[in-house]
Amino acid sequence: MRPLGAIRRLGRGAKLLGKLLLLVLAATALLAAWGMYRTPIERPAGPPVVNDVTTLNPTAVARVLTPTTTAEIVAAVRDHPGPISVGGGRYSMGGQTATDAALHLDLRRFDRILAFSAADKLITVQAGTRWRQIQEHIDPHGLSVQIMQTYANFTVGGSLSVNVHGRYVGLGPVILSVRSLRVVLADGSLVEASPTSNPEVFYGVIGGYGGLGVIVEATLELAENVAVERHHRRMPISQYRAWFMKQVRDAPDGVFHNADIYPDEYTTVNAVTYFRSDAGVTISDRLIPRNRSYRLNRAVYWMISEMPGGKAIRKHVVDPLLFRGTQVTWRNYEASYDVAELEPASRERTTYVLQEYFVPVEQFDGFVSRLREILRRHEVNVINISIRHAKPDPGSLLAWARREVFAFVIYYKQGTSAAAREQVGRWTRELVDAAIASDGSYYLPYQPHATPAQFLRAYPRSPEFFALKQRLDPANKFRNRLWDRYYTAARNPADEPLGDSVRVRLDRRAGYRRDEGQTFLTHPEWYIVYSSEEYAHYIRDRLPTDFPYLSAIGQYWVQYREANVLTHREYPFNWGYQAMLWVIGTSYSVELALKGLYENTIGRLTGWTTGGALSDEDRFAYTVAADYGRFIHLKPWYEYRFAPKLSALWTDLPLWGEHPVRSWERKAILSAEYAIKALYATAIELATRAAYVPEDQRILMVVSGWSDSLTRRYPAVEKVETLDSIHTLVSVPRYDGFRDTMGELARSGAAISITEVAGNDDVFLTGVAPRRWWYRGAPAIPVYALPIVIDSTRKRVAMRVPVKYLLPTLRSLDSRAGLAVDHIYDY
């Protein structure tokens, strides 16, 4: 029975130990929650952020100005050195309305109708006027907009800047309906522009995406508002071109036309044409009501994009119901669609996006074949492809219709993560090549995935546009992300992005790409390093009794929370790293909670016996803590050898010191601490080595402007491979070595720039600054700041920095002498 009794006692002991452990963990969790609650976090007021309808392009600008008069715009442009960006409805989808640190002119309140003549069929409006406003103004006079896009929410200035088109039969780009413009140029001058007066400005500004100046007024030609009757026909796509050329292209009564290609087969179209009609209207509304609900539309789009068989249901059920019967409406009704019908319930994880390609009419069949193959091979989640037709552009420098063309408008769904965007970029560039191979082009209001070389091929007159911009805007005052990519690349080849072949080589290189989300997730882990240093600094000449243990616990979990806020939308959930952060966070919290409890009871009592003076053991504890703090900057904590420190505690210090009570109490608690840590570290090290390969001590990054002389000058940077004529792959140290190397390169003044680090575009950095300091620059974005727990006069500032701006940001921080960078988190 004795063995059985022993087993029972062992079981009771295990249960008791388990309960004790749960009690400790519960108490620690409460302390962590209380510490988080008490941790003051400072968040920046801004810079303001400009985004577009996709939510994929948040851009921090310096200031947003919402003018209501031309004089305000003239003064802003004249007095601001740049950069300046211009935005309206923000329905472009690739940053065409903003750039980093710009003065952003938001023209949505610049929306007066200035002149109208029903007899002459002319209207003059400010650039921020919505097309819907024009429709409401002219409809009572029996008039309609001559050319506009399908949806009426856009601003006139934005539509002219992208040279929109619609579904109008026998027409084409909106430039065909523009009588004249007024434009504010970079020097603040206000000029009139038309096909006969300042024609170079007229043909440069329309379709110029805000690169030459600010459109402030436009005079537009109008058309009659007539009743239109809908006709539709479903057919194989192979028959469509011949049918269109015979039945629609030259139809004298044709008003609107488009043909929808059904995914995923892309072999059938539903051709829809609205012809002028004398029949009575079947819908009495002259414009689509503003307050219409679009819940059903959203449900249908979700079904098409998410449900198995959703696309087939649309083709065989939804469309037959939608197109049943005769429909006669007013032209203005059919031109007053609201983009609200396209807006999903959320764009957090996925978003709807457009692309568009233009090919000469005779190239229709060949392009359709390439389009089908690319979209199916990449399994693109296409909702619809709408075919439009356009007559040639009369001469805009960035004309997308240099000849008579068919347009293919692709409406699709994509993820918002970095990986999803990269995937979209790959098939987009294939489609751009397909359009160029068909002697066609692609549309620029969407995500600028095309390379600068593709842009130049698709827009062969772009060098003329760039020359005109150089003359009218020599300081490159008017900027946005579109021109940051293509105009800047034309002026500075070092900014040329990586080509697809280089991209594939890099992605296939073992060990190159690292998870960008970890640049944020490693911050809580590194806080333990800072906390260890702060603890060592604190006990150098003070007893550990009053160290702010609770605040340190709270700061770890606050930073863990903030890291998750920064990563939850953009990056996949990293289960392995999250588990590791929970384990080390819990261990850290339990250690500090127990240490705080002990030091504020027994430790405080033995400290009282010394009158607050340090014992030999206290000074020994400081040297160990300082050594440990330095060590974990370079290596994992579990590789630190606590056992020799435990031995030295007893062999290097006298048994009886000046303060014997404090000395023996310290010997006992430090012995317990070092012994437990030595055992725990050994267990963790064994488990880690069994589960993980050792971390690389170097990381790869792509730079432009690198040379062999720089390799000799900076031996920490090792050249790995010349990628192309501009880009070089180099290897740099990780951890503190990464910070130091980036600092050296920033201070060197060398004409180099970083394209990406380990395949990533963003990087996280922190630094220590005075409590009242704050970073007001851009494009680095301060995220939050936390006080240093042992020094209320200083704080640690966390910043998100685009990799390409890392060196300029470090230079600006250095010159400001306000923030000392303590770490750049290298994934």
PDB file of C-alpha atoms in Angstrom, residues 193-380:
ATOM      1  CA  ALA A 193      -7.052  76.491 -72.685  1.00  0.00           C
ATOM      2  CA  SER A 194      -8.974  75.075 -75.630  1.00  0.00           C
ATOM      3  CA  PRO A 195      -8.169  73.304 -78.904  1.00  0.00           C
ATOM      4  CA  THR A 196      -7.308  76.716 -80.373  1.00  0.00           C
ATOM      5  CA  SER A 197      -6.050  78.703 -77.338  1.00  0.00           C
ATOM      6  CA  ASN A 198      -3.070  77.248 -75.450  1.00  0.00           C
ATOM      7  CA  PRO A 199      -3.731  73.878 -77.121  1.00  0.00           C
ATOM      8  CA  GLU A 200      -0.653  72.261 -75.574  1.00  0.00           C
ATOM      9  CA  VAL A 201      -2.102  72.939 -72.123  1.00  0.00           C
ATOM     10  CA  PHE A 202      -5.536  71.711 -73.227  1.00  0.00           C
ATOM     11  CA  TYR A 203      -4.241  68.456 -74.694  1.00  0.00           C
ATOM     12  CA  GLY A 204      -1.808  67.950 -71.816  1.00  0.00           C
ATOM     13  CA  VAL A 205      -4.127  68.661 -68.901  1.00  0.00           C
ATOM     14  CA  ILE A 206      -7.021  66.512 -70.120  1.00  0.00           C
ATOM     15  CA  GLY A 207      -5.869  63.013 -69.333  1.00  0.00           C
ATOM     16  CA  GLY A 208      -2.862  64.464 -67.481  1.00  0.00           C
ATOM     17  CA  TYR A 209      -3.834  63.226 -63.998  1.00  0.00           C
ATOM     18  CA  GLY A 210      -3.070  66.478 -62.229  1.00  0.00           C
ATOM     19  CA  GLY A 211       0.547  66.507 -63.378  1.00  0.00           C
ATOM     20  CA  LEU A 212       0.530  69.897 -65.125  1.00  0.00           C
ATOM     21  CA  GLY A 213      -1.837  72.045 -63.082  1.00  0.00           C
ATOM     22  CA  VAL A 214      -5.207  72.367 -61.393  1.00  0.00           C
ATOM     23  CA  ILE A 215      -8.315  72.380 -63.572  1.00  0.00           C
ATOM     24  CA  VAL A 216     -10.575  75.012 -61.983  1.00  0.00           C
ATOM     25  CA  GLU A 217     -13.305  75.498 -64.602  1.00  0.00           C
ATOM     26  CA  ALA A 218     -14.647  73.617 -67.616  1.00  0.00           C
ATOM     27  CA  THR A 219     -17.112  74.522 -70.340  1.00  0.00           C
ATOM     28  CA  LEU A 220     -18.890  71.418 -71.626  1.00  0.00           C
ATOM     29  CA  GLU A 221     -21.087  70.718 -74.625  1.00  0.00           C
ATOM     30  CA  LEU A 222     -24.468  69.173 -73.890  1.00  0.00           C
ATOM     31  CA  ALA A 223     -26.915  66.917 -75.753  1.00  0.00           C
ATOM     32  CA  GLU A 224     -30.654  66.417 -75.839  1.00  0.00           C
ATOM     33  CA  ASN A 225     -32.293  64.352 -73.146  1.00  0.00           C
ATOM     34  CA  VAL A 226     -34.295  61.770 -75.061  1.00  0.00           C
ATOM     35  CA  ALA A 227     -36.194  58.606 -74.247  1.00  0.00           C
ATOM     36  CA  VAL A 228     -34.175  55.436 -74.849  1.00  0.00           C
ATOM     37  CA  GLU A 229     -35.370  51.857 -75.229  1.00  0.00           C
ATOM     38  CA  ARG A 230     -33.272  48.918 -74.078  1.00  0.00           C
ATOM     39  CA  HIS A 231     -32.468  46.004 -76.393  1.00  0.00           C
ATOM     40  CA  HIS A 232     -30.255  43.066 -75.514  1.00  0.00           C
ATOM     41  CA  ARG A 233     -28.899  40.000 -77.208  1.00  0.00           C
ATOM     42  CA  ARG A 234     -26.803  37.119 -75.901  1.00  0.00           C
ATOM     43  CA  MET A 235     -24.271  35.619 -78.305  1.00  0.00           C
ATOM     44  CA  PRO A 236     -20.903  33.827 -78.498  1.00  0.00           C
ATOM     45  CA  ILE A 237     -18.101  36.305 -78.102  1.00  0.00           C
ATOM     46  CA  SER A 238     -16.643  35.133 -81.407  1.00  0.00           C
ATOM     47  CA  GLN A 239     -19.649  36.718 -83.185  1.00  0.00           C
ATOM     48  CA  TYR A 240     -19.671  39.969 -81.252  1.00  0.00           C
ATOM     49  CA  ARG A 241     -17.276  42.164 -83.230  1.00  0.00           C
ATOM     50  CA  ALA A 242     -18.934  41.576 -86.601  1.00  0.00           C
ATOM     51  CA  TRP A 243     -22.395  41.998 -85.061  1.00  0.00           C
ATOM     52  CA  PHE A 244     -21.420  45.274 -83.359  1.00  0.00           C
ATOM     53  CA  MET A 245     -19.847  46.777 -86.475  1.00  0.00           C
ATOM     54  CA  LYS A 246     -22.986  46.002 -88.480  1.00  0.00           C
ATOM     55  CA  GLN A 247     -25.770  46.635 -85.955  1.00  0.00           C
ATOM     56  CA  VAL A 248     -24.529  49.273 -83.488  1.00  0.00           C
ATOM     57  CA  ARG A 249     -21.445  51.229 -84.535  1.00  0.00           C
ATOM     58  CA  ASP A 250     -23.176  53.467 -87.083  1.00  0.00           C
ATOM     59  CA  ALA A 251     -26.748  53.201 -85.801  1.00  0.00           C
ATOM     60  CA  PRO A 252     -28.183  56.739 -86.075  1.00  0.00           C
ATOM     61  CA  ASP A 253     -30.501  56.217 -83.094  1.00  0.00           C
ATOM     62  CA  GLY A 254     -27.943  54.428 -80.875  1.00  0.00           C
ATOM     63  CA  VAL A 255     -27.270  56.207 -77.575  1.00  0.00           C
ATOM     64  CA  PHE A 256     -25.704  53.715 -75.096  1.00  0.00           C
ATOM     65  CA  HIS A 257     -24.043  50.373 -75.660  1.00  0.00           C
ATOM     66  CA  ASN A 258     -22.004  47.856 -73.740  1.00  0.00           C
ATOM     67  CA  ALA A 259     -21.551  44.107 -73.792  1.00  0.00           C
ATOM     68  CA  ASP A 260     -20.919  42.065 -70.647  1.00  0.00           C
ATOM     69  CA  ILE A 261     -18.604  39.066 -70.871  1.00  0.00           C
ATOM     70  CA  TYR A 262     -19.609  36.258 -68.520  1.00  0.00           C
ATOM     71  CA  PRO A 263     -16.786  34.850 -66.364  1.00  0.00           C
ATOM     72  CA  ASP A 264     -15.247  32.303 -65.850  1.00  0.00           C
ATOM     73  CA  GLU A 265     -15.553  30.887 -69.364  1.00  0.00           C
ATOM     74  CA  TYR A 266     -15.339  34.302 -71.109  1.00  0.00           C
ATOM     75  CA  THR A 267     -17.006  32.838 -74.198  1.00  0.00           C
ATOM     76  CA  THR A 268     -20.438  34.487 -74.069  1.00  0.00           C
ATOM     77  CA  VAL A 269     -21.533  38.125 -74.075  1.00  0.00           C
ATOM     78  CA  ASN A 270     -24.768  39.895 -73.289  1.00  0.00           C
ATOM     79  CA  ALA A 271     -24.894  42.922 -75.622  1.00  0.00           C
ATOM     80  CA  VAL A 272     -27.092  45.761 -74.325  1.00  0.00           C
ATOM     81  CA  THR A 273     -27.990  48.758 -76.509  1.00  0.00           C
ATOM     82  CA  TYR A 274     -30.244  51.723 -75.801  1.00  0.00           C
ATOM     83  CA  PHE A 275     -31.822  53.253 -78.919  1.00  0.00           C
ATOM     84  CA  ARG A 276     -33.632  56.550 -79.138  1.00  0.00           C
ATOM     85  CA  SER A 277     -37.383  55.868 -78.850  1.00  0.00           C
ATOM     86  CA  ASP A 278     -40.705  57.645 -79.267  1.00  0.00           C
ATOM     87  CA  ALA A 279     -42.436  55.149 -77.010  1.00  0.00           C
ATOM     88  CA  GLY A 280     -43.662  56.200 -73.604  1.00  0.00           C
ATOM     89  CA  VAL A 281     -41.234  55.685 -70.736  1.00  0.00           C
ATOM     90  CA  THR A 282     -41.796  52.661 -68.520  1.00  0.00           C
ATOM     91  CA  ILE A 283     -39.932  54.320 -65.600  1.00  0.00           C
ATOM     92  CA  SER A 284     -41.289  57.744 -64.763  1.00  0.00           C
ATOM     93  CA  ASP A 285     -38.251  58.991 -62.818  1.00  0.00           C
ATOM     94  CA  ARG A 286     -36.127  61.332 -64.907  1.00  0.00           C
ATOM     95  CA  LEU A 287     -33.069  60.597 -62.712  1.00  0.00           C
ATOM     96  CA  ILE A 288     -32.356  57.612 -60.494  1.00  0.00           C
ATOM     97  CA  PRO A 289     -33.580  58.619 -57.006  1.00  0.00           C
ATOM     98  CA  ARG A 290     -30.755  59.598 -54.655  1.00  0.00           C
ATOM     99  CA  ASN A 291     -32.134  57.659 -51.684  1.00  0.00           C
ATOM    100  CA  ARG A 292     -32.396  54.279 -53.406  1.00  0.00           C
ATOM    101  CA  SER A 293     -31.337  51.213 -51.388  1.00  0.00           C
ATOM    102  CA  TYR A 294     -28.647  48.994 -52.918  1.00  0.00           C
ATOM    103  CA  ARG A 295     -28.655  46.091 -50.469  1.00  0.00           C
ATOM    104  CA  LEU A 296     -29.843  43.678 -53.133  1.00  0.00           C
ATOM    105  CA  ASN A 297     -27.082  44.789 -55.521  1.00  0.00           C
ATOM    106  CA  ARG A 298     -24.450  44.166 -52.849  1.00  0.00           C
ATOM    107  CA  ALA A 299     -25.886  40.749 -52.113  1.00  0.00           C
ATOM    108  CA  VAL A 300     -25.737  39.846 -55.806  1.00  0.00           C
ATOM    109  CA  TYR A 301     -22.109  40.986 -56.111  1.00  0.00           C
ATOM    110  CA  TRP A 302     -21.211  38.980 -53.025  1.00  0.00           C
ATOM    111  CA  MET A 303     -22.957  35.917 -54.483  1.00  0.00           C
ATOM    112  CA  ILE A 304     -21.128  36.274 -57.803  1.00  0.00           C
ATOM    113  CA  SER A 305     -17.733  36.673 -56.161  1.00  0.00           C
ATOM    114  CA  GLU A 306     -18.001  34.286 -53.197  1.00  0.00           C
ATOM    115  CA  MET A 307     -20.621  31.565 -53.722  1.00  0.00           C
ATOM    116  CA  PRO A 308     -19.823  28.339 -55.568  1.00  0.00           C
ATOM    117  CA  GLY A 309     -21.730  28.618 -58.820  1.00  0.00           C
ATOM    118  CA  GLY A 310     -22.452  32.294 -58.188  1.00  0.00           C
ATOM    119  CA  LYS A 311     -21.281  33.349 -61.632  1.00  0.00           C
ATOM    120  CA  ALA A 312     -23.491  30.732 -63.275  1.00  0.00           C
ATOM    121  CA  ILE A 313     -26.468  31.911 -61.212  1.00  0.00           C
ATOM    122  CA  ARG A 314     -25.866  35.441 -62.449  1.00  0.00           C
ATOM    123  CA  LYS A 315     -25.743  34.269 -66.064  1.00  0.00           C
ATOM    124  CA  HIS A 316     -28.731  31.919 -65.995  1.00  0.00           C
ATOM    125  CA  VAL A 317     -30.978  33.428 -63.307  1.00  0.00           C
ATOM    126  CA  VAL A 318     -30.161  37.015 -62.358  1.00  0.00           C
ATOM    127  CA  ASP A 319     -29.601  38.497 -65.819  1.00  0.00           C
ATOM    128  CA  PRO A 320     -32.644  36.851 -67.427  1.00  0.00           C
ATOM    129  CA  LEU A 321     -34.766  38.385 -64.670  1.00  0.00           C
ATOM    130  CA  LEU A 322     -33.008  41.742 -64.961  1.00  0.00           C
ATOM    131  CA  PHE A 323     -33.468  42.022 -68.730  1.00  0.00           C
ATOM    132  CA  ARG A 324     -36.976  40.651 -69.061  1.00  0.00           C
ATOM    133  CA  GLY A 325     -39.595  42.848 -70.687  1.00  0.00           C
ATOM    134  CA  THR A 326     -39.364  46.204 -72.407  1.00  0.00           C
ATOM    135  CA  GLN A 327     -37.710  49.113 -70.640  1.00  0.00           C
ATOM    136  CA  VAL A 328     -37.871  52.716 -71.850  1.00  0.00           C
ATOM    137  CA  THR A 329     -36.207  55.415 -69.740  1.00  0.00           C
ATOM    138  CA  TRP A 330     -34.864  58.909 -70.099  1.00  0.00           C
ATOM    139  CA  ARG A 331     -31.257  59.304 -71.197  1.00  0.00           C
ATOM    140  CA  ASN A 332     -30.525  61.169 -67.958  1.00  0.00           C
ATOM    141  CA  TYR A 333     -31.952  58.289 -65.938  1.00  0.00           C
ATOM    142  CA  GLU A 334     -29.625  55.828 -67.610  1.00  0.00           C
ATOM    143  CA  ALA A 335     -26.680  58.209 -67.035  1.00  0.00           C
ATOM    144  CA  SER A 336     -27.312  58.810 -63.314  1.00  0.00           C
ATOM    145  CA  TYR A 337     -26.102  55.573 -61.753  1.00  0.00           C
ATOM    146  CA  ASP A 338     -24.760  55.798 -58.195  1.00  0.00           C
ATOM    147  CA  VAL A 339     -21.514  54.044 -57.196  1.00  0.00           C
ATOM    148  CA  ALA A 340     -23.260  53.071 -53.959  1.00  0.00           C
ATOM    149  CA  GLU A 341     -24.614  50.057 -55.842  1.00  0.00           C
ATOM    150  CA  LEU A 342     -21.041  48.751 -56.055  1.00  0.00           C
ATOM    151  CA  GLU A 343     -19.987  49.435 -52.477  1.00  0.00           C
ATOM    152  CA  PRO A 344     -19.553  46.281 -50.334  1.00  0.00           C
ATOM    153  CA  ALA A 345     -20.352  46.108 -46.647  1.00  0.00           C
ATOM    154  CA  SER A 346     -16.620  46.116 -45.853  1.00  0.00           C
ATOM    155  CA  ARG A 347     -13.339  46.548 -47.698  1.00  0.00           C
ATOM    156  CA  GLU A 348     -11.175  45.388 -44.801  1.00  0.00           C
ATOM    157  CA  ARG A 349     -10.115  41.947 -46.078  1.00  0.00           C
ATOM    158  CA  THR A 350     -11.218  42.148 -49.704  1.00  0.00           C
ATOM    159  CA  THR A 351     -12.065  44.991 -52.034  1.00  0.00           C
ATOM    160  CA  TYR A 352     -13.610  45.518 -55.458  1.00  0.00           C
ATOM    161  CA  VAL A 353     -11.315  47.055 -58.078  1.00  0.00           C
ATOM    162  CA  LEU A 354     -11.381  48.038 -61.757  1.00  0.00           C
ATOM    163  CA  GLN A 355      -8.930  47.706 -64.623  1.00  0.00           C
ATOM    164  CA  GLU A 356      -9.349  48.642 -68.270  1.00  0.00           C
ATOM    165  CA  TYR A 357      -7.622  47.796 -71.530  1.00  0.00           C
ATOM    166  CA  PHE A 358      -7.990  49.301 -75.009  1.00  0.00           C
ATOM    167  CA  VAL A 359      -7.277  47.523 -78.298  1.00  0.00           C
ATOM    168  CA  PRO A 360      -7.898  48.543 -81.917  1.00  0.00           C
ATOM    169  CA  VAL A 361     -11.185  47.139 -83.199  1.00  0.00           C
ATOM    170  CA  GLU A 362      -9.438  44.807 -85.641  1.00  0.00           C
ATOM    171  CA  GLN A 363      -7.458  43.248 -82.747  1.00  0.00           C
ATOM    172  CA  PHE A 364     -10.582  42.305 -80.783  1.00  0.00           C
ATOM    173  CA  ASP A 365     -10.523  38.524 -81.220  1.00  0.00           C
ATOM    174  CA  GLY A 366      -6.807  38.121 -80.609  1.00  0.00           C
ATOM    175  CA  PHE A 367      -6.918  40.149 -77.400  1.00  0.00           C
ATOM    176  CA  VAL A 368      -9.972  38.291 -76.110  1.00  0.00           C
ATOM    177  CA  SER A 369      -8.085  35.016 -76.479  1.00  0.00           C
ATOM    178  CA  ARG A 370      -5.103  36.361 -74.484  1.00  0.00           C
ATOM    179  CA  LEU A 371      -7.392  37.949 -71.894  1.00  0.00           C
ATOM    180  CA  ARG A 372      -9.258  34.684 -71.338  1.00  0.00           C
ATOM    181  CA  GLU A 373      -6.067  32.649 -70.951  1.00  0.00           C
ATOM    182  CA  ILE A 374      -4.455  35.043 -68.428  1.00  0.00           C
ATOM    183  CA  LEU A 375      -7.519  35.485 -66.238  1.00  0.00           C
ATOM    184  CA  ARG A 376      -8.238  31.757 -66.105  1.00  0.00           C
ATOM    185  CA  ARG A 377      -4.620  30.774 -65.480  1.00  0.00           C
ATOM    186  CA  HIS A 378      -4.368  33.180 -62.544  1.00  0.00           C
ATOM    187  CA  GLU A 379      -7.876  32.300 -61.317  1.00  0.00           C
ATOM    188  CA  VAL A 380      -8.808  35.970 -61.066  1.00  0.00           C
TER     189      VAL A 380
END
